[in-house]
Amino acid sequence: MRYIDSIIAGFGGQGVMLIGNLLAYAGMKDGLNVTYIPVYGPEMRGGTANCTVVLSQEDIGSPIIHRPKSLIAMNRPSLDKFQTRVEDGGVHIINSSLIDMELADTDRLKCYGVPCNEIADKLGNTRMANMVAIGAFVQATGIISLDAVIGSLENVISARYHKLIPANTEAIKAGAKHVS
């Protein structure tokens, strides 16, 4: 059975809500049931912002995640807040551009250090670090296809920014390649 639940977290402005939404759309495109819950509030003003996404072949009983099977941590406060909650053996994508990999719980989790900011910089736009992270996540988990993620970009990027879809596609592929 295909199932994964995830917390995606980072500083407000790092695009964690965008990639959570992208993951949800891609899950629907891949024929899965989906829940997506963004957490808005004072966290967005410099603290940790986060969202939860559940993808499942079966009906989803609850969108609330206490012990997620996976985590994308884009910054240190997010790692500190959520790493201990991830289920043993869970997949953890860590933005190693901003987080020291020595802090990763590699004894308990499948940790992938991905220098999201550096990869995005090499592609020409640091703001695509989130797309690098989602590419790495999809490759590491295998829950959905990269094609579904790339095909869902037009659903989450507003029409006036559709010209950025090719660059975001490259960032997703670069993230996937990093964990291959």
Short mmCIF file of C-alpha atoms in Angstrom, two decimals:
data_model
loop_
_atom_site.label_atom_id
_atom_site.label_comp_id
_atom_site.label_asym_id
_atom_site.label_seq_id
_atom_site.Cartn_x
_atom_site.Cartn_y
_atom_site.Cartn_z
CA MET A 1 0.00 0.00 0.00
CA ARG A 2 1.28 3.46 -0.87
CA TYR A 3 1.17 5.72 2.18
CA ILE A 4 3.28 8.48 3.64
CA ASP A 5 2.69 11.35 5.99
CA SER A 6 5.09 14.22 6.28
CA ILE A 7 5.85 17.45 8.05
CA ILE A 8 7.53 20.09 5.90
CA ALA A 9 9.05 22.90 7.94
CA GLY A 10 11.31 25.92 7.61
CA PHE A 11 11.47 29.67 8.10
CA GLY A 12 8.52 31.66 6.84
CA GLY A 13 9.48 32.67 3.30
CA GLN A 14 11.37 29.47 2.45
CA GLY A 15 8.42 28.15 0.45
CA VAL A 16 7.45 25.24 2.69
CA MET A 17 3.73 25.86 2.10
CA LEU A 18 4.33 25.94 -1.64
CA ILE A 19 6.08 22.57 -1.72
CA GLY A 20 3.50 21.06 0.64
CA ASN A 21 0.79 22.20 -1.73
CA LEU A 22 2.82 20.90 -4.68
CA LEU A 23 3.20 17.50 -3.02
CA ALA A 24 -0.57 17.37 -2.41
CA TYR A 25 -1.40 18.23 -6.04
CA ALA A 26 1.13 15.69 -7.29
CA GLY A 27 -0.38 13.03 -5.05
CA MET A 28 -3.81 13.71 -6.52
CA LYS A 29 -2.33 13.60 -10.03
CA ASP A 30 -0.85 10.21 -9.13
CA GLY A 31 -4.28 8.95 -8.00
CA LEU A 32 -3.77 9.10 -4.24
CA ASN A 33 -6.01 10.45 -1.50
CA VAL A 34 -4.50 13.58 -0.01
CA THR A 35 -4.69 15.93 2.96
CA TYR A 36 -2.73 19.16 3.22
CA ILE A 37 -2.80 21.34 6.33
CA PRO A 38 -0.79 24.56 6.35
CA VAL A 39 0.06 26.06 9.73
CA TYR A 40 -0.28 29.81 9.54
CA GLY A 41 0.31 32.24 12.33
CA PRO A 42 3.10 34.13 14.04
CA GLU A 43 5.54 31.40 12.98
CA MET A 44 5.55 32.92 9.50
CA ARG A 45 7.31 36.04 10.77
CA GLY A 46 10.77 34.53 11.08
CA GLY A 47 10.07 31.44 13.19
CA THR A 48 9.26 28.00 11.88
CA ALA A 49 6.38 27.66 9.46
CA ASN A 50 5.15 24.19 8.62
CA CYS A 51 2.55 22.09 6.90
CA THR A 52 1.50 18.48 7.00
CA VAL A 53 0.77 16.33 3.97
CA VAL A 54 -0.70 12.83 3.91
CA LEU A 55 -0.68 10.74 0.70
CA SER A 56 -2.47 7.39 0.70
CA GLN A 57 -4.07 4.80 -1.55
CA GLU A 58 -6.58 4.15 1.23
CA ASP A 59 -9.01 6.60 2.81
CA ILE A 60 -7.29 8.96 5.23
CA GLY A 61 -8.75 8.63 8.71
CA SER A 62 -7.25 11.83 10.11
CA PRO A 63 -5.10 14.60 8.69
CA ILE A 64 -3.46 15.10 12.11
CA ILE A 65 0.07 13.70 12.29
CA HIS A 66 1.67 12.99 15.66
CA ARG A 67 4.47 10.63 14.55
CA PRO A 68 5.19 11.40 10.89
CA LYS A 69 6.91 8.91 8.63
CA SER A 70 8.93 11.71 7.06
CA LEU A 71 10.23 15.22 7.57
CA ILE A 72 11.69 17.92 5.38
CA ALA A 73 13.62 20.34 7.60
CA MET A 74 14.74 23.49 5.81
CA ASN A 75 16.34 25.14 8.87
CA ARG A 76 17.75 24.36 12.32
CA PRO A 77 14.69 25.43 14.37
CA SER A 78 12.58 23.04 12.28
CA LEU A 79 15.01 20.20 12.89
CA ASP A 80 14.97 20.93 16.62
CA LYS A 81 11.17 21.10 16.75
CA PHE A 82 10.22 18.07 14.64
CA GLN A 83 13.06 15.54 14.31
CA THR A 84 12.24 13.73 17.57
CA ARG A 85 8.65 13.19 16.41
CA VAL A 86 9.58 11.28 13.24
CA GLU A 87 8.80 7.56 13.38
CA ASP A 88 11.79 5.21 13.70
CA GLY A 89 13.10 4.37 10.24
CA GLY A 90 11.43 7.46 8.77
CA VAL A 91 12.83 9.49 5.90
CA HIS A 92 14.37 12.84 6.79
CA ILE A 93 15.44 15.39 4.18
CA ILE A 94 17.76 17.93 5.77
CA ASN A 95 18.78 21.20 4.15
CA SER A 96 22.47 20.77 4.89
CA SER A 97 23.11 24.32 3.65
CA LEU A 98 21.61 25.60 6.92
CA ILE A 99 21.75 22.57 9.23
CA ASP A 100 24.86 20.80 10.53
CA MET A 101 24.48 17.13 9.59
CA GLU A 102 26.02 16.13 12.93
CA LEU A 103 22.63 17.07 14.44
CA ALA A 104 20.81 14.48 12.31
CA ASP A 105 19.52 11.41 14.13
CA THR A 106 21.14 8.96 11.71
CA ASP A 107 20.87 6.08 14.20
CA ARG A 108 17.08 6.19 14.09
CA LEU A 109 16.19 7.81 10.76
CA LYS A 110 17.10 7.57 7.07
CA CYS A 111 18.69 11.00 6.79
CA TYR A 112 19.57 12.67 3.51
CA GLY A 113 21.69 15.79 3.72
CA VAL A 114 20.89 17.93 0.71
CA PRO A 115 22.64 21.31 0.27
CA CYS A 116 19.42 22.85 -1.05
CA ASN A 117 20.62 26.46 -1.04
CA GLU A 118 23.92 25.67 -2.80
CA ILE A 119 22.21 23.57 -5.45
CA ALA A 120 19.62 26.31 -6.02
CA ASP A 121 22.41 28.93 -6.19
CA LYS A 122 24.19 26.92 -8.89
CA LEU A 123 20.92 26.86 -10.84
CA GLY A 124 20.70 30.64 -10.56
CA ASN A 125 18.09 31.29 -7.84
CA THR A 126 18.48 30.56 -4.12
CA ARG A 127 14.72 30.82 -3.70
CA MET A 128 14.36 27.45 -5.47
CA ALA A 129 15.93 25.64 -2.49
CA ASN A 130 12.45 24.38 -1.62
CA MET A 131 12.10 22.77 -5.06
CA VAL A 132 15.46 21.04 -4.58
CA ALA A 133 14.15 19.68 -1.26
CA ILE A 134 10.90 18.33 -2.73
CA GLY A 135 12.82 16.65 -5.56
CA ALA A 136 15.06 14.95 -3.00
CA PHE A 137 12.03 13.92 -0.93
CA VAL A 138 10.21 12.35 -3.87
CA GLN A 139 13.33 10.46 -4.96
CA ALA A 140 14.10 9.25 -1.41
CA THR A 141 10.56 8.08 -0.64
CA GLY A 142 9.38 6.92 -4.07
CA ILE A 143 5.83 7.74 -2.96
CA ILE A 144 4.96 9.49 -6.24
CA SER A 145 6.62 10.12 -9.56
CA LEU A 146 8.81 13.12 -10.32
CA ASP A 147 6.67 13.58 -13.43
CA ALA A 148 3.59 14.06 -11.24
CA VAL A 149 5.41 16.72 -9.21
CA ILE A 150 6.70 18.53 -12.29
CA GLY A 151 3.29 18.26 -13.95
CA SER A 152 1.68 19.85 -10.89
CA LEU A 153 3.84 22.99 -10.89
CA GLU A 154 1.28 24.86 -13.00
CA ASN A 155 -1.30 24.21 -10.25
CA VAL A 156 0.71 25.87 -7.49
CA ILE A 157 2.67 28.58 -9.28
CA SER A 158 0.50 31.54 -10.20
CA ALA A 159 0.00 32.22 -13.91
CA ARG A 160 2.15 35.34 -13.89
CA TYR A 161 5.12 33.23 -12.73
CA HIS A 162 4.61 30.30 -15.12
CA LYS A 163 7.79 31.41 -16.89
CA LEU A 164 9.63 30.05 -13.82
CA ILE A 165 8.30 26.51 -14.27
CA PRO A 166 11.31 25.33 -16.34
CA ALA A 167 13.75 26.60 -13.70
CA ASN A 168 11.72 24.98 -10.91
CA THR A 169 11.66 21.75 -12.92
CA GLU A 170 15.46 21.80 -13.07
CA ALA A 171 15.64 22.39 -9.30
CA ILE A 172 13.33 19.42 -8.63
CA LYS A 173 15.44 17.19 -10.88
CA ALA A 174 18.67 18.40 -9.22
CA GLY A 175 17.29 17.53 -5.78
CA ALA A 176 16.26 14.08 -6.98
CA LYS A 177 19.65 13.50 -8.56
CA HIS A 178 21.40 14.45 -5.30
CA VAL A 179 19.82 11.51 -3.42
CA SER A 180 19.98 9.00 -6.31
#
